Amino acid sequence: MTDVLAVVEIGGTSVKIGFGVDGRPSDFARTYPTGRIRTAKPAADLAAVICEASAAAGLSPTAIVATVPGFLDRDFDTVLHAKNVPELNGHRLATELSAALALPVQLERDVVLQLLGETSAGAIVGETEVLAIYVGTGIGAAYLGSEGIFRGGGWALEIGHIPMRPPSSRDRPESLEHHASGAALAGAAERYGIDVGTAFLRTDIPALSEALALLIRDQAVAIVTALVLFSPRRLLIGGGVVEMPGYPRDELARQITQCLPRGTGVAAPPITYSTLGWKAAIWGAMAISGSAQRR
């Protein structure tokens, strides 16, 4: 019997579905608009999307691993807070999706799968004490220590929700995601009437350049905050924003160094950028399900 793991990566913009077949990632993948599950019955509609992708691939999944773009309860079932897909909030997504598909379902944070994928078959194979920061529509982080993924009290390292601006006497502080995520970048592109995919290439708009410089600075501040808390041996950075043409990786590294505490021997760990792209999530899903083969 073929072991087929369906891997579902739910994002604020799109839902990606791929497959691990007998411990290896399949080349097949499909992307659907997240609008397909922005409904009163998101689990049932997600099940329909998975069935659609499975039929297109000619595969029959034996298990599902799905990511949640937000706060997941310690029961690994209840979605506490998905800012970019609020229709998921309060749902016991694993239970509901399992009932709809009659298959076992595991939920995991998307950054955890990306990190485990890169340690399984990507840029940092076999390494531990790694801090991962991924910048996409939102911003997420995960830490892999010598004893496994750090969980804290449940929803640890939801770094995108770090307060980045002091509130007024009546307002809540604005978060890192508000200022430095892909959603913030899209907002800046709209303000200046440009294609978001070219934002880092448009050096001809001084006000945009200033806005992007602050965005990179905010990303660096958040990264250094996590570095000070975890003191990792390696920093892994990935996500759609940092893969955009012209993204200033050298400037980000400079800003990280500038934001670090001053002290003899205090330095940022080596920075590694993700290499597997979408397939990192599949490798990571197979790692947590126990179905991955050695590369």
Coordinates of C-alpha atoms in Angstrom, one line a residue:
M1 CA 0.0 0.0 0.0
T2 CA 1.4 3.4 -1.0
D3 CA 1.9 5.8 2.0
V4 CA 0.5 9.1 0.9
L5 CA 0.7 12.1 3.2
A6 CA -1.3 15.2 2.1
V7 CA 0.4 18.4 3.3
V8 CA -1.8 21.5 3.6
E9 CA -0.2 24.9 4.2
I10 CA -2.8 27.5 5.1
G11 CA -1.7 31.1 4.5
G12 CA -3.4 34.4 4.6
T13 CA -3.4 34.6 0.8
S14 CA -3.4 31.1 -0.4
V15 CA -3.7 27.4 0.6
K16 CA -1.0 25.2 -0.8
I17 CA -1.5 21.4 -1.0
G18 CA 1.2 18.9 -1.8
F19 CA 2.0 15.3 -1.1
G20 CA 4.7 13.1 0.4
V21 CA 4.6 9.7 -1.3
D22 CA 6.4 6.8 0.4
G23 CA 8.6 9.2 2.3
R24 CA 9.6 11.5 -0.5
P25 CA 8.0 14.8 -1.7
S26 CA 5.9 14.6 -4.8
D27 CA 6.5 17.2 -7.5
F28 CA 2.7 17.8 -7.6
A29 CA 1.3 20.8 -5.9
R30 CA -1.8 23.0 -6.1
T31 CA -2.5 26.5 -4.8
Y32 CA -6.0 27.7 -4.0
P33 CA -7.1 31.1 -2.8
T34 CA -7.7 31.3 0.9
G35 CA -11.1 32.7 0.1
R36 CA -12.2 29.1 -0.5
I37 CA -12.2 28.5 3.3
R38 CA -13.3 32.0 4.5
T39 CA -16.7 30.6 5.2
A40 CA -18.9 29.5 8.1
K41 CA -17.7 25.9 7.7
P42 CA -13.9 26.3 7.0
A43 CA -13.0 22.6 7.9
A44 CA -15.6 21.2 5.5
D45 CA -14.6 23.5 2.7
L46 CA -10.9 22.8 3.4
A47 CA -11.7 19.1 3.1
A48 CA -13.3 19.7 -0.3
V49 CA -10.2 21.5 -1.5
I50 CA -8.0 18.6 -0.3
C51 CA -10.2 16.2 -2.2
E52 CA -10.0 18.3 -5.3
A53 CA -6.2 18.4 -5.1
S54 CA -6.0 14.7 -4.4
A55 CA -8.1 13.9 -7.4
A56 CA -6.0 16.1 -9.6
A57 CA -2.8 14.3 -8.4
G58 CA -4.4 10.9 -8.7
L59 CA -3.5 10.1 -5.1
S60 CA -5.4 8.8 -2.1
P61 CA -4.0 10.3 1.1
T62 CA -3.7 8.0 4.1
A63 CA -3.1 11.0 6.5
I64 CA -3.1 14.8 6.6
V65 CA -0.7 17.3 8.1
A66 CA -2.1 20.9 8.0
T67 CA -0.6 24.1 9.2
V68 CA -2.3 26.8 11.1
P69 CA -1.2 30.5 10.5
G70 CA -1.6 31.6 14.1
F71 CA -2.0 30.6 17.7
L72 CA -2.7 26.9 18.2
D73 CA -3.8 25.6 21.6
R74 CA -1.7 23.1 23.4
D75 CA -4.2 20.4 22.4
F76 CA -2.9 20.8 18.8
D77 CA -6.5 20.9 17.7
T78 CA -8.2 24.3 18.7
V79 CA -7.3 27.4 16.7
L80 CA -7.0 30.2 19.2
H81 CA -6.2 33.1 16.9
A82 CA -5.5 33.2 13.2
K83 CA -5.2 36.9 12.4
N84 CA -5.1 36.5 8.7
V85 CA -7.8 33.7 8.5
P86 CA -10.1 34.6 11.4
E87 CA -12.8 32.2 10.1
L88 CA -10.7 29.4 11.7
N89 CA -10.8 30.9 15.2
G90 CA -12.4 28.7 17.8
H91 CA -12.6 25.6 15.5
R92 CA -11.2 22.3 16.5
L93 CA -9.7 22.0 13.1
A94 CA -8.0 18.7 13.4
T95 CA -11.1 17.0 14.8
E96 CA -13.4 18.6 12.2
L97 CA -11.1 18.0 9.3
S98 CA -10.6 14.4 10.4
A99 CA -14.3 13.8 10.6
A100 CA -14.9 15.3 7.1
L101 CA -12.2 13.2 5.5
A102 CA -12.3 10.1 7.6
L103 CA -8.5 10.3 7.9
P104 CA -6.0 11.1 10.8
V105 CA -5.1 14.8 10.8
Q106 CA -2.2 16.5 12.6
L107 CA -2.0 20.3 13.0
E108 CA 1.3 22.2 13.2
R109 CA 2.5 25.7 13.0
D110 CA 3.8 26.5 9.5
V111 CA 7.2 27.8 10.6
V112 CA 7.8 24.6 12.6
L113 CA 7.3 22.5 9.4
Q114 CA 9.6 24.8 7.4
L115 CA 12.3 24.6 10.1
L116 CA 12.0 20.8 10.4
G117 CA 12.1 20.4 6.6
E118 CA 15.3 22.4 6.3
T119 CA 16.9 20.3 9.1
S120 CA 15.7 17.1 7.4
A121 CA 16.7 17.8 3.8
G122 CA 17.7 21.4 3.3
A123 CA 20.0 24.2 4.3
I124 CA 20.8 23.0 7.9
V125 CA 20.6 19.2 7.8
G126 CA 21.0 17.6 11.2
E127 CA 21.5 20.9 13.1
T128 CA 19.9 21.9 16.4
E129 CA 19.8 25.1 18.4
V130 CA 18.4 26.9 15.4
L131 CA 16.1 29.9 15.4
A132 CA 13.9 30.2 12.3
I133 CA 12.2 33.5 11.2
Y134 CA 9.8 33.4 8.2
V135 CA 8.4 36.5 6.7
G136 CA 5.4 36.1 4.4
T137 CA 1.9 37.5 4.6
G138 CA 2.5 37.3 8.4
I139 CA 5.7 36.7 10.4
G140 CA 6.4 33.6 12.3
A141 CA 9.3 32.0 14.2
A142 CA 10.3 28.7 15.7
Y143 CA 13.2 27.3 17.7
L144 CA 14.6 23.8 17.5
G145 CA 16.7 23.0 20.6
S146 CA 18.6 19.8 21.5
E147 CA 15.4 18.3 22.8
G148 CA 13.1 19.3 20.0
I149 CA 10.8 22.2 19.1
F150 CA 10.4 24.7 21.8
R151 CA 6.7 25.1 22.7
G152 CA 6.7 27.2 25.9
G153 CA 3.3 27.2 27.4
G154 CA 1.6 26.5 24.1
W155 CA 1.8 29.1 21.4
A156 CA 5.4 30.2 21.8
L157 CA 7.3 32.4 19.3
E158 CA 4.3 34.0 17.6
I159 CA 6.8 36.8 16.9
G160 CA 4.6 38.6 14.4
H161 CA 2.5 39.8 17.3
I162 CA 5.4 41.5 19.2
P163 CA 4.3 45.1 20.0
M164 CA 6.5 47.4 17.9
R165 CA 5.1 50.9 18.6
P166 CA 4.0 52.3 21.9
P167 CA 0.2 52.7 22.2
S168 CA -1.6 55.9 23.0
S169 CA -3.5 55.9 26.3
R170 CA -6.5 54.2 24.7
D171 CA -5.1 52.1 21.8
R172 CA -3.4 48.7 21.7
P173 CA 0.2 48.8 20.4
E174 CA 0.7 48.0 16.7
S175 CA 2.4 44.6 16.0
L176 CA 5.5 43.7 14.1
E177 CA 3.2 42.2 11.4
H178 CA 1.5 45.6 11.0
H179 CA 4.8 47.2 10.2
A180 CA 7.1 44.6 8.6
S181 CA 5.2 41.7 7.0
G182 CA 4.2 40.9 3.5
A183 CA 0.8 42.5 4.2
A184 CA 2.5 45.7 5.3
L185 CA 4.7 45.5 2.1
A186 CA 1.5 45.1 0.0
G187 CA 0.0 48.1 1.7
A188 CA 3.1 50.2 0.9
A189 CA 3.0 49.1 -2.7
E190 CA -0.6 50.1 -3.0
R191 CA 0.1 53.5 -1.6
Y192 CA 2.8 54.2 -4.1
G193 CA 0.9 52.6 -7.0
I194 CA 3.5 49.9 -7.8
D195 CA 3.5 46.1 -8.2
V196 CA 4.4 44.6 -4.8
G197 CA 6.7 42.1 -6.5
T198 CA 9.0 45.0 -7.6
A199 CA 9.0 46.9 -4.3
F200 CA 12.6 46.3 -3.4
L201 CA 13.7 47.2 -6.9
R202 CA 12.1 50.6 -7.0
T203 CA 14.8 52.9 -5.9
D204 CA 13.3 55.8 -7.8
I205 CA 10.7 56.6 -5.1
P206 CA 12.4 58.1 -2.1
A207 CA 9.4 57.9 0.2
L208 CA 9.1 54.2 -0.6
S209 CA 12.8 53.6 0.0
E210 CA 12.4 55.2 3.4
A211 CA 9.4 53.1 4.2
L212 CA 11.3 49.9 3.2
A213 CA 14.3 50.9 5.2
L214 CA 12.1 51.1 8.3
L215 CA 10.5 47.8 7.5
I216 CA 13.9 46.1 7.4
R217 CA 14.9 47.9 10.6
D218 CA 11.7 46.6 12.3
Q219 CA 12.5 43.0 11.1
A220 CA 16.0 43.3 12.5
V221 CA 14.8 44.5 15.9
A222 CA 12.4 41.6 16.1
I223 CA 15.1 39.1 15.1
V224 CA 17.5 40.5 17.6
T225 CA 14.8 40.3 20.3
A226 CA 14.5 36.6 19.6
L227 CA 18.3 36.1 19.4
V228 CA 18.7 37.7 22.9
L229 CA 16.0 35.4 24.3
F230 CA 17.2 32.1 22.7
S231 CA 20.9 32.6 21.9
P232 CA 20.8 30.1 19.0
R233 CA 23.8 28.7 17.2
R234 CA 22.3 29.4 13.8
L235 CA 19.7 31.7 12.4
L236 CA 17.5 30.5 9.5
I237 CA 15.5 33.1 7.5
G238 CA 12.9 32.3 4.9
G239 CA 9.5 33.2 3.5
G240 CA 8.1 34.9 0.5
V241 CA 9.2 38.4 1.4
V242 CA 12.9 37.6 1.8
E243 CA 12.8 35.6 -1.5
M244 CA 11.5 38.7 -3.5
P245 CA 13.8 40.2 -6.1
G246 CA 16.0 42.9 -4.6
Y247 CA 15.3 42.0 -0.9
P248 CA 18.3 43.6 0.9
R249 CA 19.8 40.6 2.7
D250 CA 23.1 42.4 3.4
E251 CA 21.3 45.3 4.9
L252 CA 19.2 43.1 7.1
A253 CA 22.4 41.4 8.4
R254 CA 24.0 44.9 9.0
Q255 CA 20.9 46.0 10.9
I256 CA 20.9 42.8 13.0
T257 CA 24.5 43.5 14.0
Q258 CA 23.8 47.1 14.8
C259 CA 20.8 46.1 17.0
L260 CA 22.8 43.6 19.0
P261 CA 23.8 44.4 22.6
R262 CA 27.3 45.8 22.8
G263 CA 29.8 43.4 24.4
T264 CA 32.9 41.4 23.8
G265 CA 32.1 38.2 22.0
V266 CA 28.4 39.2 21.4
A267 CA 27.7 38.5 17.8
A268 CA 24.9 37.3 15.6
P269 CA 24.9 33.6 14.8
P270 CA 25.6 32.6 11.2
I271 CA 22.6 33.4 9.0
T272 CA 21.3 30.7 6.6
Y273 CA 18.5 31.3 4.1
S274 CA 16.0 28.6 3.4
T275 CA 16.6 26.5 0.3
L276 CA 13.7 24.1 -0.1
G277 CA 10.9 26.6 -0.6
W278 CA 7.5 25.0 -0.4
K279 CA 8.9 21.5 -0.2
A280 CA 10.4 22.3 3.2
A281 CA 6.8 22.0 4.6
I282 CA 6.4 18.6 3.0
W283 CA 9.7 17.3 4.4
G284 CA 8.8 18.8 7.8
A285 CA 5.3 17.2 7.7
M286 CA 6.9 13.8 6.9
A287 CA 9.3 14.3 9.8
I288 CA 6.6 14.8 12.4
S289 CA 4.5 11.9 10.9
G290 CA 7.5 9.6 10.9
S291 CA 7.3 8.9 7.2
A292 CA 10.3 10.7 5.8
Q293 CA 13.1 8.8 4.1
R294 CA 16.7 9.8 4.2
R295 CA 17.5 12.2 1.4

